[in-house]
XYZ file of C-alpha atoms in Angstrom:
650
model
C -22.056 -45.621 7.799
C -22.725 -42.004 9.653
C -26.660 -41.165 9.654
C -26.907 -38.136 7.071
C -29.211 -35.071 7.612
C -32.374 -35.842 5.983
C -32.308 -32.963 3.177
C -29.214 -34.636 1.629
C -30.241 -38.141 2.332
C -30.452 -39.645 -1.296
C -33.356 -40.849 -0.362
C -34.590 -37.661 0.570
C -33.647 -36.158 -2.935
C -34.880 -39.140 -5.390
C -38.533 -39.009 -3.189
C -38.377 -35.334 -3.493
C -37.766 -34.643 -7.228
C -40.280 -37.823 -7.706
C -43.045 -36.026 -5.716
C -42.009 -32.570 -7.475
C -42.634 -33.977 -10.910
C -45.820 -36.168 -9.896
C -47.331 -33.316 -8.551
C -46.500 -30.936 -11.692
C -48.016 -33.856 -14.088
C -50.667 -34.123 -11.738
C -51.453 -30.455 -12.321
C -51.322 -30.437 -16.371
C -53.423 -33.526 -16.224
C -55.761 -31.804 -13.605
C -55.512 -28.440 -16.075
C -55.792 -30.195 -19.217
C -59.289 -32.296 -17.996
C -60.695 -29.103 -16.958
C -60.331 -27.515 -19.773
C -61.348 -30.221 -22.224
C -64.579 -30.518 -19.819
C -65.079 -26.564 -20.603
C -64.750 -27.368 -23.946
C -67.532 -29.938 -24.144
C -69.682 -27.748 -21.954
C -68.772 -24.829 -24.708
C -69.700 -26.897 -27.732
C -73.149 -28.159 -26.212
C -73.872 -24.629 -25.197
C -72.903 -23.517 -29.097
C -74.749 -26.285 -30.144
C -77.878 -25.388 -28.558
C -77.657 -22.051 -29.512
C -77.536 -23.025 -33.114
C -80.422 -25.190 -32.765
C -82.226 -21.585 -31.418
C -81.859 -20.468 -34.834
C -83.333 -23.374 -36.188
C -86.191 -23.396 -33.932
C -87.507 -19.368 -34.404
C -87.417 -20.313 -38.294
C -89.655 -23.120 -37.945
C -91.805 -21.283 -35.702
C -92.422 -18.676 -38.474
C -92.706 -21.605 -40.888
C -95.151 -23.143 -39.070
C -97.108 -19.426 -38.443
C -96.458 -18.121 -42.416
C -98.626 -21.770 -43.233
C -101.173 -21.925 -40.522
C -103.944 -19.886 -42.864
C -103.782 -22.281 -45.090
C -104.225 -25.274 -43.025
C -107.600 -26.990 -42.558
C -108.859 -27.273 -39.045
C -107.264 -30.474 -38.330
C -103.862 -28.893 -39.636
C -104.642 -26.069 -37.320
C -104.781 -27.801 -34.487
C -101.189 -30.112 -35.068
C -99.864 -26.697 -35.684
C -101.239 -25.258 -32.844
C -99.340 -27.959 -30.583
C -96.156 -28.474 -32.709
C -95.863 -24.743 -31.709
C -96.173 -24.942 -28.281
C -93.762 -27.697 -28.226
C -91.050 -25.627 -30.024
C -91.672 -22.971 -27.316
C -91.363 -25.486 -24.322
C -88.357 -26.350 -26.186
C -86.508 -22.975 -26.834
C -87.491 -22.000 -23.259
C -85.795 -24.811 -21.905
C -82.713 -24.337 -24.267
C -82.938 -20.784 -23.366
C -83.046 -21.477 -19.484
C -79.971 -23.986 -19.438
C -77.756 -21.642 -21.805
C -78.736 -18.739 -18.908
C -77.878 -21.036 -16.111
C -75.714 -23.793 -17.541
C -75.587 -27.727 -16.637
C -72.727 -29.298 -15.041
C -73.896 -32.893 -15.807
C -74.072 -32.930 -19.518
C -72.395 -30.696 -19.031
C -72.883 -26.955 -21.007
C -71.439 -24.176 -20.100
C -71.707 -20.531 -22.090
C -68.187 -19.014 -22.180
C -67.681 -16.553 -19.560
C -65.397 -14.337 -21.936
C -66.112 -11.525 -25.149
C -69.309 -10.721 -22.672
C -70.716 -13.602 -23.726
C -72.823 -14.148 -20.644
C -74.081 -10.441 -20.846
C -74.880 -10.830 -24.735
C -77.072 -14.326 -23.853
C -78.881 -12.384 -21.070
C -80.306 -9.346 -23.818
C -81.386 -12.793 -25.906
C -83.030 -14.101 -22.993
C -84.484 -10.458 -22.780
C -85.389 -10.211 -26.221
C -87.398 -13.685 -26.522
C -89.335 -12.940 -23.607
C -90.223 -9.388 -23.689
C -90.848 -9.294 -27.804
C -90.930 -12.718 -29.020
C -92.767 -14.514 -26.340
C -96.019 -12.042 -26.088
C -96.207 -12.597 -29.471
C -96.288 -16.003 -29.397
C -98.432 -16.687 -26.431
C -101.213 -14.353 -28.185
C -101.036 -16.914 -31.554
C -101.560 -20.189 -29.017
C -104.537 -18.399 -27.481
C -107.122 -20.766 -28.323
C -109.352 -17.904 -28.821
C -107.674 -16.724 -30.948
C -107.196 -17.709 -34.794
C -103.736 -19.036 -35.950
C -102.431 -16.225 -38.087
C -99.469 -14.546 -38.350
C -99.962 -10.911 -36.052
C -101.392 -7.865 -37.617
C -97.956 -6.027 -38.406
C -96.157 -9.140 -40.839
C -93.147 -6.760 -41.335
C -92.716 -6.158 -38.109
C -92.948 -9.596 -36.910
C -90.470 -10.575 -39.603
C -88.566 -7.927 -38.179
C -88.594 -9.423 -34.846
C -87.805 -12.758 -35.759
C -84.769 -11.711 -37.784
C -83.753 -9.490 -35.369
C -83.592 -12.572 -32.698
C -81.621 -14.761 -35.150
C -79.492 -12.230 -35.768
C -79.036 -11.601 -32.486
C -78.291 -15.372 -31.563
C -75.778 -15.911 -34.430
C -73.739 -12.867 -33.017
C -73.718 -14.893 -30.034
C -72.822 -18.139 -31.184
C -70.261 -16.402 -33.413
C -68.573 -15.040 -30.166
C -69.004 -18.345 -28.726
C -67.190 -20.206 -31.585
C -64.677 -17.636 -31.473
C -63.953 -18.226 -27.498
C -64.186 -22.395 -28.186
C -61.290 -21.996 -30.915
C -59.234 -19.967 -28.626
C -59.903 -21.645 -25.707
C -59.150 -25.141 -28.342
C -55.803 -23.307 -29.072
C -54.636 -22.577 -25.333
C -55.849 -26.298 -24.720
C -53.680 -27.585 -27.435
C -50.627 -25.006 -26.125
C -51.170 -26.772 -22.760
C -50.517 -30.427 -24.541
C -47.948 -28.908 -25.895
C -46.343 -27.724 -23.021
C -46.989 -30.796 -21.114
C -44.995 -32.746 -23.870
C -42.345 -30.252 -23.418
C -42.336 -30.773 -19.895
C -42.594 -34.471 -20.189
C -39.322 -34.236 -22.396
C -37.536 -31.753 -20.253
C -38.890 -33.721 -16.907
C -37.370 -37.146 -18.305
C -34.155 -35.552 -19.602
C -33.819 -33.455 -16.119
C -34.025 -37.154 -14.493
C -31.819 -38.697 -16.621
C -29.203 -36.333 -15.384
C -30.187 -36.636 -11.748
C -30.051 -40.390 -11.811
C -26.854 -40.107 -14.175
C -25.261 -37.359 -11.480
C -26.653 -39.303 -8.273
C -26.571 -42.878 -8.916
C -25.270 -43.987 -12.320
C -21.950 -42.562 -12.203
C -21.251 -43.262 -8.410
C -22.084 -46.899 -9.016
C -19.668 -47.022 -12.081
C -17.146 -45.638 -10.223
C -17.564 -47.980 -8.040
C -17.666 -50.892 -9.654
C -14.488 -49.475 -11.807
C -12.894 -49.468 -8.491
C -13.980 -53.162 -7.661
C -12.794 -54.221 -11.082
C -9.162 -52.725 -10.313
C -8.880 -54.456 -6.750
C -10.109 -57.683 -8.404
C -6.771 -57.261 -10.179
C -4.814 -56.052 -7.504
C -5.000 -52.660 -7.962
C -5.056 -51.523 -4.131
C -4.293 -47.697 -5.099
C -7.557 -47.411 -6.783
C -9.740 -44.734 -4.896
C -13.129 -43.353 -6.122
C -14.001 -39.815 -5.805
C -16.466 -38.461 -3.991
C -19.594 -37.022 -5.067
C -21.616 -35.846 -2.900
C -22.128 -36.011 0.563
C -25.043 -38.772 0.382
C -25.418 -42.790 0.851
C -22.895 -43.223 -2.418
C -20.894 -40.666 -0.826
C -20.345 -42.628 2.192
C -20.108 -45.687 0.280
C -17.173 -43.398 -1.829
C -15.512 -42.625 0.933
C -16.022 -46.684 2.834
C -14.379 -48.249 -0.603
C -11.111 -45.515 -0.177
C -10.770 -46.248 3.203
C -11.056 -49.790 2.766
C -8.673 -49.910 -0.605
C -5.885 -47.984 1.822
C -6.296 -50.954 4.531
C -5.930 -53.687 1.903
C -3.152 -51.908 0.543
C -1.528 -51.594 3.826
C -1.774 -55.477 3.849
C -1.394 -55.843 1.284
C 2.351 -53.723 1.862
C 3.072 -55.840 4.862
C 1.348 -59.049 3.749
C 4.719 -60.803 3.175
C 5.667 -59.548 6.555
C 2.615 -61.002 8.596
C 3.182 -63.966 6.667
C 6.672 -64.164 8.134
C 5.650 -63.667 11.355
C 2.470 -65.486 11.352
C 5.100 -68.497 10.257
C 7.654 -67.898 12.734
C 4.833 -68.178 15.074
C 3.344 -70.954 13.460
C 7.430 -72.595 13.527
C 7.812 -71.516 17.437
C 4.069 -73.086 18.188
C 5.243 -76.232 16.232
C 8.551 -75.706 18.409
C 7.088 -76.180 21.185
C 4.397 -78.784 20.698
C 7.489 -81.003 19.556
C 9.051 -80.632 22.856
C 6.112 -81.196 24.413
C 4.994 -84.384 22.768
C 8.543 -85.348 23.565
C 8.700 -84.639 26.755
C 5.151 -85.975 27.359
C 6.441 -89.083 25.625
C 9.760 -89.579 28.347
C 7.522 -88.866 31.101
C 5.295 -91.356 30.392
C 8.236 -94.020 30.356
C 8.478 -96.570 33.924
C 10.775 -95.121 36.024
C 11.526 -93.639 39.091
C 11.153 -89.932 40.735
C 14.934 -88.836 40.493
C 15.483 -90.850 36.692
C 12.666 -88.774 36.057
C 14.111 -85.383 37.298
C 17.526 -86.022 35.874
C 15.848 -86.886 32.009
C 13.754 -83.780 32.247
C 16.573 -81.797 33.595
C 18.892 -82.816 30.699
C 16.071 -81.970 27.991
C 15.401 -78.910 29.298
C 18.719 -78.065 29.866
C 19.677 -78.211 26.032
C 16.555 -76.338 25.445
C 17.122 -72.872 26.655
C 20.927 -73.712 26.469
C 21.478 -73.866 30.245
C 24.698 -74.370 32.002
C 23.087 -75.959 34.682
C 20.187 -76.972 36.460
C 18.610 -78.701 39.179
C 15.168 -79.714 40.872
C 14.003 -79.701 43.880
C 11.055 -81.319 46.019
C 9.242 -79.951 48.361
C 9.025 -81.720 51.751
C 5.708 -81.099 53.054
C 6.679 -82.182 56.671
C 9.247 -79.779 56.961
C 8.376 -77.524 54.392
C 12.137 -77.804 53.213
C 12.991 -77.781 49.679
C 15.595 -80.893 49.192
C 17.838 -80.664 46.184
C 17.538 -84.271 44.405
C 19.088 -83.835 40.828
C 21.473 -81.049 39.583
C 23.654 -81.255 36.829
C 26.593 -78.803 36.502
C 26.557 -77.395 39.557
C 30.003 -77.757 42.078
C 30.237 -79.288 44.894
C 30.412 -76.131 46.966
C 27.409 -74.589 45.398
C 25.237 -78.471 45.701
C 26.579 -78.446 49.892
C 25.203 -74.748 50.379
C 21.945 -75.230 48.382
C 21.206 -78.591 49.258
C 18.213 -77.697 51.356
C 16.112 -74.156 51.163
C 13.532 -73.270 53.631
C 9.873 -72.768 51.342
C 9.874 -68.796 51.139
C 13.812 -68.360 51.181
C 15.889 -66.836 48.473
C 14.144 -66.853 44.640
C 13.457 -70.595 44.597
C 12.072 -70.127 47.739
C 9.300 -67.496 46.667
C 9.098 -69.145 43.473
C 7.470 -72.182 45.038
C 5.305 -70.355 47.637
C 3.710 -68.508 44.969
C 3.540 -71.059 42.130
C 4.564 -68.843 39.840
C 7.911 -68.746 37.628
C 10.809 -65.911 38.324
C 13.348 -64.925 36.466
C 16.503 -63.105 37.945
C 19.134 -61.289 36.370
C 22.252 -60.946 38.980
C 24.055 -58.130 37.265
C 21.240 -55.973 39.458
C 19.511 -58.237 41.801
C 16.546 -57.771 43.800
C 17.301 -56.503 47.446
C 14.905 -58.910 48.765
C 16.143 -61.804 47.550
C 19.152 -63.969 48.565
C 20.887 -64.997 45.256
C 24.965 -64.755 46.846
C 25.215 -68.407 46.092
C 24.542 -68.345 42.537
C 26.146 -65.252 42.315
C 29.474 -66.518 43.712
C 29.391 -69.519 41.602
C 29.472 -67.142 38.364
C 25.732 -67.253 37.110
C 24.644 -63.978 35.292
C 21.017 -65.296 35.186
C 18.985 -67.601 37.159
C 15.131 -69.203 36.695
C 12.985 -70.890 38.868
C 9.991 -72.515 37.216
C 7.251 -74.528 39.723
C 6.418 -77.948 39.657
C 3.107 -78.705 40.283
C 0.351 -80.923 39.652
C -3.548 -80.601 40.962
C -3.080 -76.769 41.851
C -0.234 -78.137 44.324
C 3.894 -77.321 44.006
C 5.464 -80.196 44.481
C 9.397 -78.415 43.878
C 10.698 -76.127 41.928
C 13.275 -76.585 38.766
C 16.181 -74.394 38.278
C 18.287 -73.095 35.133
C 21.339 -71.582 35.674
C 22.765 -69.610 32.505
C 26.661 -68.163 32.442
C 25.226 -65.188 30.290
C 22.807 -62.914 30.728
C 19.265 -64.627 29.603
C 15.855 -63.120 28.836
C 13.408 -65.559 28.479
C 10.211 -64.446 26.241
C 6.780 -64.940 27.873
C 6.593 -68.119 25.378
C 9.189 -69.568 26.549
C 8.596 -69.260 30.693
C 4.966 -70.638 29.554
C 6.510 -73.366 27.908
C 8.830 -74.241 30.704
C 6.010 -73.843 33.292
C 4.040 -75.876 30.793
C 6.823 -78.285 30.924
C 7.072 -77.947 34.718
C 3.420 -79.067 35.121
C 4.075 -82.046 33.003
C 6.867 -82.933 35.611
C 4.517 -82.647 38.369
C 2.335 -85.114 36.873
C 4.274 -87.740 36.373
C 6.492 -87.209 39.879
C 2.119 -87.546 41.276
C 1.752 -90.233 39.131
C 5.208 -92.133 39.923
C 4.193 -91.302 43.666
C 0.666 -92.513 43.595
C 1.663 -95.684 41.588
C 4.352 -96.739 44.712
C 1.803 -96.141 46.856
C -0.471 -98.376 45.293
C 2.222 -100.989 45.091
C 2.868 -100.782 48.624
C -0.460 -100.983 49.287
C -1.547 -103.862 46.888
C 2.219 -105.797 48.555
C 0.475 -104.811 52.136
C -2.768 -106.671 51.012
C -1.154 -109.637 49.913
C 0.857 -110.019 52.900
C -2.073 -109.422 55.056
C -3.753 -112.108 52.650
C -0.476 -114.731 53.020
C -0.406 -114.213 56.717
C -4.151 -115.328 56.832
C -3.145 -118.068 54.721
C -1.031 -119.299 56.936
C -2.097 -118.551 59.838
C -5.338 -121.438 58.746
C -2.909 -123.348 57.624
C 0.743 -123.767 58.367
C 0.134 -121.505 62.199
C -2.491 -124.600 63.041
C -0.469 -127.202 61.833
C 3.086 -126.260 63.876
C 0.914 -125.580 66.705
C -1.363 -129.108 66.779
C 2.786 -130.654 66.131
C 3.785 -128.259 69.224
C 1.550 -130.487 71.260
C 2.529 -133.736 69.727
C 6.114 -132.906 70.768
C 4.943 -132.450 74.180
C 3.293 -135.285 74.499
C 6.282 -136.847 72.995
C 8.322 -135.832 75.287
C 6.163 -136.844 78.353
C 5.726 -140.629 76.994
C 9.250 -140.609 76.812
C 9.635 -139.363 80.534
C 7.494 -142.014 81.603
C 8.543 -145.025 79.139
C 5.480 -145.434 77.660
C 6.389 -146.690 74.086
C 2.671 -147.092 72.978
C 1.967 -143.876 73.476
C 5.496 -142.854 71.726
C 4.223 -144.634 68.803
C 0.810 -143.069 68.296
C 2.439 -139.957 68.662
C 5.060 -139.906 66.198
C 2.409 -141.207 64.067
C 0.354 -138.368 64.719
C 3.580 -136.123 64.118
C 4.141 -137.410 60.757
C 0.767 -136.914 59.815
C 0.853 -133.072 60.963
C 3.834 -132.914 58.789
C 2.888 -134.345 56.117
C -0.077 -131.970 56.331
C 1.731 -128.946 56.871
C 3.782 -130.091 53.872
C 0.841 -130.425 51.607
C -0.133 -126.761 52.851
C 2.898 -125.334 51.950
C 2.748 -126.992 48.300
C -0.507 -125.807 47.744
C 0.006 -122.268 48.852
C 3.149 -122.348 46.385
C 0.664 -123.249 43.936
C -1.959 -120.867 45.118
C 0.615 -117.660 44.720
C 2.409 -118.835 41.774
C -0.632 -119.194 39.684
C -1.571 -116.482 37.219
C -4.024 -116.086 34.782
C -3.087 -116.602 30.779
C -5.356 -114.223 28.957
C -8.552 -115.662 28.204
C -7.710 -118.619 30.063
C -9.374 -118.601 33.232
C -11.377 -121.850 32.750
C -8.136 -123.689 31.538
C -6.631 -122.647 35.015
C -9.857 -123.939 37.083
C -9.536 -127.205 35.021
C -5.604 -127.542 36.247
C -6.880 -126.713 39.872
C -9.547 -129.015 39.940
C -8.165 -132.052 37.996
C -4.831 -131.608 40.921
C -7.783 -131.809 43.647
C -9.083 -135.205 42.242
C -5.642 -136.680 41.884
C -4.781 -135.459 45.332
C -7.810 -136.502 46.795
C -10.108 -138.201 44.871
C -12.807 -136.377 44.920
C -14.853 -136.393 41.700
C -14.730 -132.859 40.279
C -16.953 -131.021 37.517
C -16.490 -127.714 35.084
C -19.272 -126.509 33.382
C -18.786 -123.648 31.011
C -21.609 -121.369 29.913
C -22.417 -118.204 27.957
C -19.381 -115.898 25.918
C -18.010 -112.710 26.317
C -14.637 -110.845 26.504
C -12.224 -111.548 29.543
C -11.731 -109.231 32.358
C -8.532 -107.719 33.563
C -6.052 -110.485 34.192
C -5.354 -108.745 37.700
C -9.638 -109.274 38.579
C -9.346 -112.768 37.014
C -6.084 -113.881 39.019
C -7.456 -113.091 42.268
C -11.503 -114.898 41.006
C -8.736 -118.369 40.644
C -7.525 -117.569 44.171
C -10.852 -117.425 45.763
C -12.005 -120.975 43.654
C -8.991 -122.378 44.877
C -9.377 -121.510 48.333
C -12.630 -122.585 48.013
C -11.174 -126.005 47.149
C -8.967 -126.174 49.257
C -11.604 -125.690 52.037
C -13.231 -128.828 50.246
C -10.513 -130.455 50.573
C -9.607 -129.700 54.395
C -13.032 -129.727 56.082
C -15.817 -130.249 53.615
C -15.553 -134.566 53.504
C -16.688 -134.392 49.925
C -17.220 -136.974 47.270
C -17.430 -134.799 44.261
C -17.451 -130.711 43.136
C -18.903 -129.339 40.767
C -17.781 -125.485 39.484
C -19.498 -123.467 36.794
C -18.067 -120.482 34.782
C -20.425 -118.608 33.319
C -19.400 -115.422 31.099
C -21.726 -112.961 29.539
C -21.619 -108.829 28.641
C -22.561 -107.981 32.356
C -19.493 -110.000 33.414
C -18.360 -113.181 35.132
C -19.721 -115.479 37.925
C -17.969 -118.657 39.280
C -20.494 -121.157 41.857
C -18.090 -123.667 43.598
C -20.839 -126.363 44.855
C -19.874 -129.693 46.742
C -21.762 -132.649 48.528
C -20.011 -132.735 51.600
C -20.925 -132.027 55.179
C -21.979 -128.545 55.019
C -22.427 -126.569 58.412
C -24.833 -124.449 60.089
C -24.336 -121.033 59.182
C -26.316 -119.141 61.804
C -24.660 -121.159 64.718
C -21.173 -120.645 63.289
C -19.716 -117.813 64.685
C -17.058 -115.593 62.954
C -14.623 -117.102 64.158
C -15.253 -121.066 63.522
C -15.063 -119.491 60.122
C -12.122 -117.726 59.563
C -10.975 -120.522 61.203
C -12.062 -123.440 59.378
C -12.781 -122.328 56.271
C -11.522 -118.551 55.325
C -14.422 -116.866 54.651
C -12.253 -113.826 55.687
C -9.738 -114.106 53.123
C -12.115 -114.875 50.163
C -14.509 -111.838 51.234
C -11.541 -109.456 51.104
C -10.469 -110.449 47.998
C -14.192 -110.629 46.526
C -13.860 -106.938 48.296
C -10.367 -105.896 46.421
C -12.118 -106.274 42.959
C -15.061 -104.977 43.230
C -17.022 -108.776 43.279
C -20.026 -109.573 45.354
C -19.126 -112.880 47.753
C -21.936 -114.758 49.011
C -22.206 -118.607 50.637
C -24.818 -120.559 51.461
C -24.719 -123.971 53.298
C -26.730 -126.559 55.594
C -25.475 -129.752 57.631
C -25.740 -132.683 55.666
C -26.503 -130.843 52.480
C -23.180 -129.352 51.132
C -21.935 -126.588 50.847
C -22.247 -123.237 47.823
C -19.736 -120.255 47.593
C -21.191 -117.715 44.371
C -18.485 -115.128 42.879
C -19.951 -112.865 40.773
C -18.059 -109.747 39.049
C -19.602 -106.965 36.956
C -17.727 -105.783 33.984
C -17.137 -102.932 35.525
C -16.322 -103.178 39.197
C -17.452 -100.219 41.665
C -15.647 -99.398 44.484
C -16.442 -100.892 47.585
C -18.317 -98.525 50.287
């Protein structure tokens, strides 16, 4: 809402009319006390000069009966006199001056004031000598020598006073009458005042809040052409004029309401459209298989999509910086020959994968800069090249070919680099994942050729002497020695045989799921039928398996553990414990053979003799902690123990 100049704020009108008619009803109030207080002061002041009247006749009682009155009389009358005149020249004094606090006040109109003054005048030049001479204690009490004229006096004082308090009755009834006008008026004005602010609170607020809530009544029933006028340029004004320009909005959408609806669900349809394709395309991507199976599904999707008559994809080749043409569908064979490789900058697919960024190219009017003869001669009226990428990287490009002139929307080039992203992804993720299978086949064959090399290598090269010495017995005739050799060569193949068996074994094994201990129990109860050797599981504690991958390679280190028993340890009896728990797994392997000193051995004696090597690296590959401890003549302990979840090694 606009700010409003303060005189026609409503705010600014309701406080000022309020503070006109408080202070006008202040002043009545303030006029009508005043007045009623001049009244009372008028009254006391009539009052006391009535009581004047009173008091001069009983002072010429008291003087016409003083002759008569015995001594003691006398003297009563004597001071009953003086008190009158105390009395009536206090009266006299406070009807000359007046007294606020009573209060009294003599009215101030007819000449009142001047009147009072010649009765102040007349008591104390003609009344007062007289009486002062009478309360001479020297002299007697009588009346003065000249009765008539005394009487005179005295009537002519009374007289006097009740002309005075004649005008003064005369001022208190008007002044009673303009008193009572004033009440009157005030009434008047009290009437006039509340029907004046009837009309200003009818004109101002009552009918600009009816109008407004007749407007809100007819939009509650759809009514959007209601407006409300305006009436007056104030807060209900602006609240008017707010409610009309509001009521033409809603009717606006109201107008076009089925039309945003239409397009809010065509939207809403294209959105759906797309999340579809996506969840399906997320959903083929996510299927095992390789790079170009990959290209050539996505291809074909996308293809029937935006109603392509061709496409292709290409991969960038980060060594030469050459993209290479790997799946096209559509496309001749003279077009495939000339496009097979494009140097990373060259023609549209070129820039399209320098930049990351889509293009779209019509060839009707192609851009100078860019090489597009090719897809031109082959009959294409439109071409797009959409990036693949995957962690901020382009990894190719895709292409559509279209036969007719295309526009794609901005939806649908985010969708297809959407799309495109999603195809870099899983070409990363298909890459990654061979690499980790070469790697993990690379391990294993590292692993094997340790294997063998303990095994087998030592064997065929301890039966590579045997033949020699063969073969020198035979030289020389000696049949003895002949014999002790073959011996010794059918025990070295024999051995060499057993190896081979139990590497078979070793590499064929694999882990059921949640059977770990059941395939420690095969290994060792094939040990004591091979050997002999008394063997011992122990199972402890409870908890969920880990992955069958960790667990596998945890039954190749036992077994190559007991295996080592079996080849160099002399042992009469093993005992292995399995312990699970929430932290994890940990396998002991513990035996009572011959042991060895493990700070003379070098490294050698024991990759040799008992591949620590291999079992470390394996311990290594899944994240376990290896650790052996053994002593001559005490046996020998190998401890496997694997967290729950494995860290990588540092």
């Amino acid at each position: 809402m606009s700010m409003l100049p303060l005189g026609k704020s409503l705010s600014t009108k309701i406080t000022g009319i309020l503070l006109v008619f408080f202070l006008v009803a202040l002043t009545a109030i303030g006029v009508t006390l005043f007045m009623s207080w001049q009244l009372e002061g008028a009254a006391a002041a009539i009052n006391d000069a009535g009581s004047l009247r009173m008091r001069m006749h009983r002072i010429g009682h008291l003087l016409a009966h003083a002759p008569q009155a015995s001594p003691a009389d006398t003297v009563r009358i004597r001071e009953t006199l003086g008190t009158e005149v105390a009395e009536f020249d206090f009266i006299l004094d406070e009807l000359r001056h007046g007294n606020p606090q009573r209060p009294l006040f003599v009215p101030r109109d007819n000449a009142i004031p001047a009147d009072m003054q010649r009765m102040v005048e007349f008591w104390s030049q003609r009344v007062r000598p007289l009486l002062d001479g009478v309360l001479d204690p020297s002299n007697a009490l009588t009346i003065p020598a000249d009765p008539p004229a005394f009487d005179d006096t005295i009537r002519g004082f009374v007289t006097g006073m009740n002309a005075v308090v004649l005008k003064m009755e005369q001022s208190y009834a008007r002044n009673t009458d303009i008193l009572r006008a004033s009440q009157v008026c005030l009434i008047a004005l009290a009437v006039i005042g509340t029907l004046f602010l009837i009309r200003f609170f009818f004109v101002l607020v009552i009918r600009p809040v009816s109008e407004l809530q007749t407007g809100i009544k007819r939009m509650e029933q759809e009514d959007f052409s209601v407006r409300v006028p305006v009436l007056g340029n104030d807060e209900f004004g602006d609240l008017s004029d707010g409610f009309n320009r509001m009521a033409v909005h809603l009717q606006g959408l109201y107008e076009t309401l089925e039309e945003r609806v239409d397009v809010k669900t065509r939207s809403l349809e294209e959105k759906n459209r797309q999340l579809e394709i996506l969840y399906d395309m997320s959903a083929f991507l996510r299927q095992p298989q390789d790079v170009d199976a990959l290209c050539r599904g996505f291809l074909q999707r996308v293809q029937k999509l935006c109603g392509a008559t061709a496409s292709s994809a290409r991969l960038l080749d980060k060594d030469s910086s050459q993209l290479c043409m790997t799946v096209h569908s559509g496309l001749d064979e003279q077009f495939i020959d000339f496009e097979a490789t494009l140097s990373c900058g060259e023609c549209m697919c070129g820039q399209a994968a320098r930049g990351g960024t889509s293009l779209v190219c019509k060839l009707d009017g192609p851009d100078p800069g860019l090489d597009l003869g090719a897809c031109h001669r082959a009959g294409f009226k439109a071409v797009a090249a959409i990036p693949i990428g995957a962690n901020q990287q382009t990894l190719g490009i895709y292409n559509l070919y279209f036969r007719d002139a295309q526009r794609l929307e901005d939806s649908d080039r985010q969708l297809l680099e959407t799309l495109g992203q999603q195809l870099g992804i899983a070409v990363e993720n298909q890459r990654l994942h061979a690499s980790d299978r070469e790697l993990a086949v690379s391990e294993e064959r590292n692993l094997l050729a340790r294997e063998l090399h303990d095994s087998i290598a030592q064997g065929l090269a301890f039966m590579n002497l045997q033949v020699q010495m063969l073969d020198d017995a035979l030289r020389h005739n000696d049949v003895r020695q002949a014999q002790g050799t073959l011996a010794m060569l059918r025990q070295g193949v024999q051995e060499s045989y057993d190896d081979v068996r139990e590497l078979l074994v070793h590499f064929r094994t694999r882990v059921a799921k949640q059977d770990l201990s059941g395939a420690i129990g095969a290994t060792l109860r094939r040990l004591s039928d091979q050997t002999g050797i008394a063997t011992d599981l122990e199972l402890e504690g409870g908890g969920a398996p880990l992955d069958a991958e960790v667990e596998t390679q945890a039954l190749y280190i036992v077994q190559e553990t007991l295996s080592n028993v079996r080849k160099h340890a002399q042992a009469k009896s093993v005992h292995v414990a399995l312990r699970r728990g929430v932290h994890g797994l940990t396998v002991v392997v513990r035996d009572d053979g011959i042991g060895f000193d493990e700070a003379g051995c070098t490294a050698h004696d024991k990759e040799n003799h008992i591949g620590l090597q291999v079992m470390r690296e394996r311990a290594q590959r899944i994240g376990g902690d290896f650790s052996l401890h053994s002593a001559p003549g005490r046996g020998t302990e190998v401890r496997l123990d694997l967290p729950r979840v494995s860290q990588e090694p540092h």
